[in-house]
PDB file of C-alpha atoms in Angstrom:
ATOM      1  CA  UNK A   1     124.805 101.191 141.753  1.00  0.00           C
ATOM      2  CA  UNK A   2     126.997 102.428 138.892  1.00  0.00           C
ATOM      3  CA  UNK A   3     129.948 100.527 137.920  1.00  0.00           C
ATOM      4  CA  UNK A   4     132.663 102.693 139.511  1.00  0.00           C
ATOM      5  CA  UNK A   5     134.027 104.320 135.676  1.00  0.00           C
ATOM      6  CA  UNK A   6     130.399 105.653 135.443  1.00  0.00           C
ATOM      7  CA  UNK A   7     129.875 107.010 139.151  1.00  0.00           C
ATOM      8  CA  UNK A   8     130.768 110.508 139.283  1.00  0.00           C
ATOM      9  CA  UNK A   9     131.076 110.140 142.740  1.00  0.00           C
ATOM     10  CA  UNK A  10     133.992 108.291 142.865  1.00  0.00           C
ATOM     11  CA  UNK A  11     136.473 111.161 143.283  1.00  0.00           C
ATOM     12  CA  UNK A  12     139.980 111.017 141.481  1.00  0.00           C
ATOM     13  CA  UNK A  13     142.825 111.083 142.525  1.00  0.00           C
ATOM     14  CA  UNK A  14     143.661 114.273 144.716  1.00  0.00           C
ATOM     15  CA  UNK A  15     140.222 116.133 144.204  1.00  0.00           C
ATOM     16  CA  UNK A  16     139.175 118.127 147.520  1.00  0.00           C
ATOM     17  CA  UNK A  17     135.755 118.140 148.513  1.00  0.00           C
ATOM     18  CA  UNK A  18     134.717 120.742 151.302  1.00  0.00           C
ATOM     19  CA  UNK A  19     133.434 119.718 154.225  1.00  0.00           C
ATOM     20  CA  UNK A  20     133.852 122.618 156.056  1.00  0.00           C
ATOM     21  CA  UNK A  21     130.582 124.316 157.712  1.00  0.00           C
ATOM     22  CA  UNK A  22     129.683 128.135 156.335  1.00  0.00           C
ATOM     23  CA  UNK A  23     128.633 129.661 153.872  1.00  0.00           C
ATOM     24  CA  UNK A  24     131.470 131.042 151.026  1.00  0.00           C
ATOM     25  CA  UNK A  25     133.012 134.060 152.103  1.00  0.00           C
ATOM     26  CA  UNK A  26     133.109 135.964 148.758  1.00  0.00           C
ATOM     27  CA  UNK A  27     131.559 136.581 145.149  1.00  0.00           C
ATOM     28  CA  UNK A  28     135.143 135.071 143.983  1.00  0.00           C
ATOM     29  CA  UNK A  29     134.164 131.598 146.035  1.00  0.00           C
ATOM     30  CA  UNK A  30     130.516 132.187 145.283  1.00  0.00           C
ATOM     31  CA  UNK A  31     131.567 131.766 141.792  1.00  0.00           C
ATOM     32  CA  UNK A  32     134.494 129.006 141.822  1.00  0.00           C
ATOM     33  CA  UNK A  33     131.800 127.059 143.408  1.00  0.00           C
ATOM     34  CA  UNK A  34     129.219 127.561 140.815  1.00  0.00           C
ATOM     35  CA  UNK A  35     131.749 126.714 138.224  1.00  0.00           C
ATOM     36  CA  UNK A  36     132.796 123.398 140.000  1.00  0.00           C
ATOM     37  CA  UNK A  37     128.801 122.566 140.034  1.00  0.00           C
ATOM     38  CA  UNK A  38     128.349 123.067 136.277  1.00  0.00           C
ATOM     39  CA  UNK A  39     130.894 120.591 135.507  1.00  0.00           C
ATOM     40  CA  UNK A  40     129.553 118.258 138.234  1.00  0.00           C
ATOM     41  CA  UNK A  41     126.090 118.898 136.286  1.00  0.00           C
ATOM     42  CA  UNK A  42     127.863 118.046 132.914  1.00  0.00           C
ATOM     43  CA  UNK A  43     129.353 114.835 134.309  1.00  0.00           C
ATOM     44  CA  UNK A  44     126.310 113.752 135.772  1.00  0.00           C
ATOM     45  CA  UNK A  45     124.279 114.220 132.598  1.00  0.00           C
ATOM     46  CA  UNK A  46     126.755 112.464 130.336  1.00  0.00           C
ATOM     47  CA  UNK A  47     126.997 109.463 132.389  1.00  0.00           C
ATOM     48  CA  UNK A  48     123.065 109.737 132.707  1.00  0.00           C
ATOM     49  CA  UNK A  49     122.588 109.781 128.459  1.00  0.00           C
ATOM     50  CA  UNK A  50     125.609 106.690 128.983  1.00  0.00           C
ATOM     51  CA  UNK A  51     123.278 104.370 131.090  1.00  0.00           C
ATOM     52  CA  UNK A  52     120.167 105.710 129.154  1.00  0.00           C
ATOM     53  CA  UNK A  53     122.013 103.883 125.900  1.00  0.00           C
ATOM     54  CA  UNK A  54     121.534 100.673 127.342  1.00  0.00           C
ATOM     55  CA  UNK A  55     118.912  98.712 125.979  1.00  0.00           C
ATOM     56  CA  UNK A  56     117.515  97.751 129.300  1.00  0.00           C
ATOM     57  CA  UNK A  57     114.100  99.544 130.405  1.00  0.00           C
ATOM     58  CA  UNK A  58     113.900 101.037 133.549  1.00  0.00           C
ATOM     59  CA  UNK A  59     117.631 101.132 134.067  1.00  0.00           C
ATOM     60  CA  UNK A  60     117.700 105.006 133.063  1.00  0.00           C
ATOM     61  CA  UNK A  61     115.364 105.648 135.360  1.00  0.00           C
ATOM     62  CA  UNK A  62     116.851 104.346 138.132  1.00  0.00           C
ATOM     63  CA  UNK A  63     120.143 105.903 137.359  1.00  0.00           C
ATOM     64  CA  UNK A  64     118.880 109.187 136.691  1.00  0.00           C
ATOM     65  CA  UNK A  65     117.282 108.863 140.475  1.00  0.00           C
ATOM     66  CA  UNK A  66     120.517 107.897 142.140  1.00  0.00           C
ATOM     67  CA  UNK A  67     122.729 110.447 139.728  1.00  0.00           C
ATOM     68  CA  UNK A  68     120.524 113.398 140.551  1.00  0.00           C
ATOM     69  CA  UNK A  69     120.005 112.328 144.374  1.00  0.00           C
ATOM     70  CA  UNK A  70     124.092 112.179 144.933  1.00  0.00           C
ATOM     71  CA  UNK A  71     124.328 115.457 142.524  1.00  0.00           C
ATOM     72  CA  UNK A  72     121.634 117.816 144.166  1.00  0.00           C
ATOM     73  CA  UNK A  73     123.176 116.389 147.336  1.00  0.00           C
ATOM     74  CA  UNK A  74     126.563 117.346 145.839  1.00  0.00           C
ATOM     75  CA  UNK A  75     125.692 120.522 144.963  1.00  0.00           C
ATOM     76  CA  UNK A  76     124.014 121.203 147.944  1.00  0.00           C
ATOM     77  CA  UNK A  77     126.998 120.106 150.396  1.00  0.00           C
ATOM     78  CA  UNK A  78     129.436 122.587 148.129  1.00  0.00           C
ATOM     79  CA  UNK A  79     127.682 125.803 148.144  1.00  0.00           C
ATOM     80  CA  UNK A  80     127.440 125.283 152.240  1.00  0.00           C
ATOM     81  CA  UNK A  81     123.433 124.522 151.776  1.00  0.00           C
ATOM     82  CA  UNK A  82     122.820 120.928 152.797  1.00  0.00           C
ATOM     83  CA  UNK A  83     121.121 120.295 155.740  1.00  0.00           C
ATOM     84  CA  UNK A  84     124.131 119.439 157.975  1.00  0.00           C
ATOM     85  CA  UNK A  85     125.713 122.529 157.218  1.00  0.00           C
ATOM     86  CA  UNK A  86     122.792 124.830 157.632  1.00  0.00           C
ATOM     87  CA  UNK A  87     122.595 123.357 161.234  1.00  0.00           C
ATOM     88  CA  UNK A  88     126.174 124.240 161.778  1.00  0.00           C
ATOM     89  CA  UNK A  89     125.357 127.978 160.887  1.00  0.00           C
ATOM     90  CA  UNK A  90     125.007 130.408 163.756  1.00  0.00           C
ATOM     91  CA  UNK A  91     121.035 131.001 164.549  1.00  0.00           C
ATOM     92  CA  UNK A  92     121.179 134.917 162.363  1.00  0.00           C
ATOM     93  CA  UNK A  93     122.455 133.474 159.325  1.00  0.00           C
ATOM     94  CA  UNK A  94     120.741 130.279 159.653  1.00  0.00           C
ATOM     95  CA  UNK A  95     117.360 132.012 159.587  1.00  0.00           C
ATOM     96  CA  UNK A  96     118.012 134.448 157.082  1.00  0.00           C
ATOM     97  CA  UNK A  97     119.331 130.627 155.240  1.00  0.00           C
ATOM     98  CA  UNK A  98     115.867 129.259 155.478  1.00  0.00           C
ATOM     99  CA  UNK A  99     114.141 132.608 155.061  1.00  0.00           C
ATOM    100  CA  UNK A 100     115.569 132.846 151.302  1.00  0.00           C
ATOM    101  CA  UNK A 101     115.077 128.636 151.002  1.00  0.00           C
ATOM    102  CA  UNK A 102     111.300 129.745 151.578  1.00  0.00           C
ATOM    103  CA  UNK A 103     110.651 132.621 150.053  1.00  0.00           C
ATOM    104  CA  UNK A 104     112.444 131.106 146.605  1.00  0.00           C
ATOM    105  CA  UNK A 105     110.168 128.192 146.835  1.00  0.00           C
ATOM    106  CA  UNK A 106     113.204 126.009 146.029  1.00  0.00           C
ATOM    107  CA  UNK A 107     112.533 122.364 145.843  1.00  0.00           C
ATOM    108  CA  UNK A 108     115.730 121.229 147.031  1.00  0.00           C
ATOM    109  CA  UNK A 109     118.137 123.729 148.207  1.00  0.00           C
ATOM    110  CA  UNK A 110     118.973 123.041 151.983  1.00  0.00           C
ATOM    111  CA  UNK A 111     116.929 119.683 151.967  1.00  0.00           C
ATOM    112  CA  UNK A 112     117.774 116.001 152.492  1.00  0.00           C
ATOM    113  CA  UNK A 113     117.286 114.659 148.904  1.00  0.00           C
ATOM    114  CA  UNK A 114     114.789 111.440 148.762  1.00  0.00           C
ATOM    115  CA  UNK A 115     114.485 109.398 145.783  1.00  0.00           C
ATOM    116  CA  UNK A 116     110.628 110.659 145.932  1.00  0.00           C
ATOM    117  CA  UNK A 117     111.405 113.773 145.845  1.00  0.00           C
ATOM    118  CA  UNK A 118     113.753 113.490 142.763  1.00  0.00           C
ATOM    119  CA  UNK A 119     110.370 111.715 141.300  1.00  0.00           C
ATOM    120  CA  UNK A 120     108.895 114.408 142.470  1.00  0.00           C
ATOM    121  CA  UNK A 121     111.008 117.245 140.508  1.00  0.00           C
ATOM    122  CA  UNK A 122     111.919 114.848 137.228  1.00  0.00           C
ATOM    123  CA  UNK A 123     107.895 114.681 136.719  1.00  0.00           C
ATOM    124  CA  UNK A 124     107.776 118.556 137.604  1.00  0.00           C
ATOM    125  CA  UNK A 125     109.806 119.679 134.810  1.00  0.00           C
ATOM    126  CA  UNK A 126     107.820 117.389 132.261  1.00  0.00           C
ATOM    127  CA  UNK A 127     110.262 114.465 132.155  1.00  0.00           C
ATOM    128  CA  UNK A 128     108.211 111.720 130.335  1.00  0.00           C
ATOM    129  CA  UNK A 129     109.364 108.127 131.674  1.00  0.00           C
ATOM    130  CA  UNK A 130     107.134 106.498 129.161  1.00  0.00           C
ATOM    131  CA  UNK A 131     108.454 108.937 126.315  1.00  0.00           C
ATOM    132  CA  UNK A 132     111.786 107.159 126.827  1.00  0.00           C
ATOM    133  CA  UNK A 133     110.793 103.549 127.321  1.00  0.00           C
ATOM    134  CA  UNK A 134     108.268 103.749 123.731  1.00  0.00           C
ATOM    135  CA  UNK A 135     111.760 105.478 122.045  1.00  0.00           C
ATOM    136  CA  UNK A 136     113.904 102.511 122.732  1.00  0.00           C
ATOM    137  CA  UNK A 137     111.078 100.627 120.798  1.00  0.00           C
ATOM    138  CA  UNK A 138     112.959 101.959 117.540  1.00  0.00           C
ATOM    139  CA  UNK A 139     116.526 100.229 117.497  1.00  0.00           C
ATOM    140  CA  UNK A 140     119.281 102.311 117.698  1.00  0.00           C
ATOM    141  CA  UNK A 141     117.534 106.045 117.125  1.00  0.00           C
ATOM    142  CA  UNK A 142     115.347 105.409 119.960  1.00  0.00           C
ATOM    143  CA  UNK A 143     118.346 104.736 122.519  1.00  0.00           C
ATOM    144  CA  UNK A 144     119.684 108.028 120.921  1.00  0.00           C
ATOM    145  CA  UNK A 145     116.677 109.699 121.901  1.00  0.00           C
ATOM    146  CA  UNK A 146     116.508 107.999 125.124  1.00  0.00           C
ATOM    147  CA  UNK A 147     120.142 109.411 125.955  1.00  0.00           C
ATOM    148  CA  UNK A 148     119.087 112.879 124.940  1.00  0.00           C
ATOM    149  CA  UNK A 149     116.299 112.915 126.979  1.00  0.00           C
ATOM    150  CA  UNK A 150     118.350 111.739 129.688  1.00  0.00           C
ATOM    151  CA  UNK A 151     120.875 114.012 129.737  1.00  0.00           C
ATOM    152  CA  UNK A 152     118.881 117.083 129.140  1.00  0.00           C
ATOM    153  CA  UNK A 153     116.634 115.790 132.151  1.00  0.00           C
ATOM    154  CA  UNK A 154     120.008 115.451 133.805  1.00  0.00           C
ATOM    155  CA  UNK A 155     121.040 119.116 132.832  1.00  0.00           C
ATOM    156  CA  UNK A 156     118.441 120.964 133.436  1.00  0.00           C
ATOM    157  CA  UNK A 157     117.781 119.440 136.867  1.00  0.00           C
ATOM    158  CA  UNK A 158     121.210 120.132 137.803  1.00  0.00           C
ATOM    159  CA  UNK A 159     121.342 123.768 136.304  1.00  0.00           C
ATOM    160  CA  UNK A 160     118.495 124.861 137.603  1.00  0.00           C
ATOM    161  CA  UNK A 161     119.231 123.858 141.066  1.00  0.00           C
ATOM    162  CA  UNK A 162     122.931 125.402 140.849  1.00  0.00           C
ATOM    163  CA  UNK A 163     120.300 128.527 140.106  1.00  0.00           C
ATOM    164  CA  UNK A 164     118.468 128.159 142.999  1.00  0.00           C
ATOM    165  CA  UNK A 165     121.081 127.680 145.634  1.00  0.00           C
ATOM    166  CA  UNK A 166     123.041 131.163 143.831  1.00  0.00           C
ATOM    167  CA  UNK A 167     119.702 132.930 144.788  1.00  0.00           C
ATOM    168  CA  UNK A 168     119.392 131.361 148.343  1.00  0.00           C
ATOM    169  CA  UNK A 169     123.024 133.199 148.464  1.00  0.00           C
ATOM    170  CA  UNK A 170     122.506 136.011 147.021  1.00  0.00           C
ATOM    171  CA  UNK A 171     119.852 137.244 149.212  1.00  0.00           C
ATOM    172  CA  UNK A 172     121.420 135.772 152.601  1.00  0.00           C
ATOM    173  CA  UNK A 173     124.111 138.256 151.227  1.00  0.00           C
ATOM    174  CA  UNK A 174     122.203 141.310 149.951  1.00  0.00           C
ATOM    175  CA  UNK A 175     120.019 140.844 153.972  1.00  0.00           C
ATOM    176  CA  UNK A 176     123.942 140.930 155.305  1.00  0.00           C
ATOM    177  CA  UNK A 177     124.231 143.776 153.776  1.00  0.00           C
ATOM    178  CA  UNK A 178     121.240 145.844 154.807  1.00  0.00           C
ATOM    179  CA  UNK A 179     121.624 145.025 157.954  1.00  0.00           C
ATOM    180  CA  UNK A 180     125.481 146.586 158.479  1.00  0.00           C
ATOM    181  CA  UNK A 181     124.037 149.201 156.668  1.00  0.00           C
ATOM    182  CA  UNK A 182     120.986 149.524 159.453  1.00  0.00           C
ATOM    183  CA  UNK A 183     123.861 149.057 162.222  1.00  0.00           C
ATOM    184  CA  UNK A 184     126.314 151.508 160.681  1.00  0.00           C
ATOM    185  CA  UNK A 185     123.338 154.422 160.652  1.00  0.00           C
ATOM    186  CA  UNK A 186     122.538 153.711 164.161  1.00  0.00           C
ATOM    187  CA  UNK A 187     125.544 154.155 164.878  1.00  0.00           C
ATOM    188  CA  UNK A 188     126.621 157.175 163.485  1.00  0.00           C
ATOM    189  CA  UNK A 189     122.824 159.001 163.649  1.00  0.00           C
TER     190      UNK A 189
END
């Protein structure tokens, strides 16, 4: 556990987190959302590099596990794609939900997020635990390199996942769309 100034889930003072079930209604929430990610994937990363400059091994590690775990989960939970909220969906959308989770291969979009599957992903995208433990061999520059690695672990993690779940929506929304279109035409032919 994080000492509380380092856990970015500790929410400040009047910040609003949605817990409301559904999917965002527009482009113009679509993208709010993804904005409010990015910064959660910034925060995450910086205090991720700020545990990695401690010169204890192993504690990185198990920070970066528990930072991306509560920020995938995060993430997930905002853009209406966690697991609870998928459920909540009514049976169209929630197929077309795990129709685009499937056929995008995502790793973690509308999943409950294990620490083995964070293992899982960090070794995935060539995230070299031993890389970091042999840099903090050299004081001082290896903790900086440590860090880096850390964060841009961190980052990309993070980025890549806000990617995913924006292409999960995006083709829930573009299927939406052909289908009014399908219903429209029968309509009217």
């Amino acid at each position: 556990m994080l000492p509380v100034d380092l856990d970015p889930d500790v929410a400040k003072e009047g910040t609003v987190i949605d817990v409301s079930p559904g999917l965002p209604a527009s482009a113009r929430d679509v993208d709010g959302i993804a904005r409010r990610c990015r910064g959660i994937v910034r925060t995450r990363a910086v205090a991720s590099a700020t545990v990695a400059l401690v010169p204890i091994p192993g504690l990185d590690l198990v920070a970066d596990v528990a930072l991306l775990a509560r920020m995938i989960e995060r993430i997930n939970c905002e853009f209406g794609l966690s697991p609870q909220k998928i459920e909540l969906l009514d049976s169209s959308t929630r197929m077309l939900v795990y129709r685009s989770i499937t056929g995008f291969g995502t790793s973690m979009v509308g999943k409950a997020v294990t620490r083995a599957l964070v293992i899982q992903v960090l070794q995935r995208v060539g995230v070299r635990i031993a890389s970091r433990n042999v840099a903090r061999l050299v004081p001082l520059a290896g903790q900086a390199i440590s860090a880096t690695l850390s964060f841009t672990a961190v980052r990309y993690v993070g980025e890549r996942h806000v990617r995913d779940c924006l292409r999960v929506l995006d083709s829930v929304a573009a299927e939406r769309k052909r289908r009014r279109g399908r219903v429209a035409a029968r309509a009217h032919g």
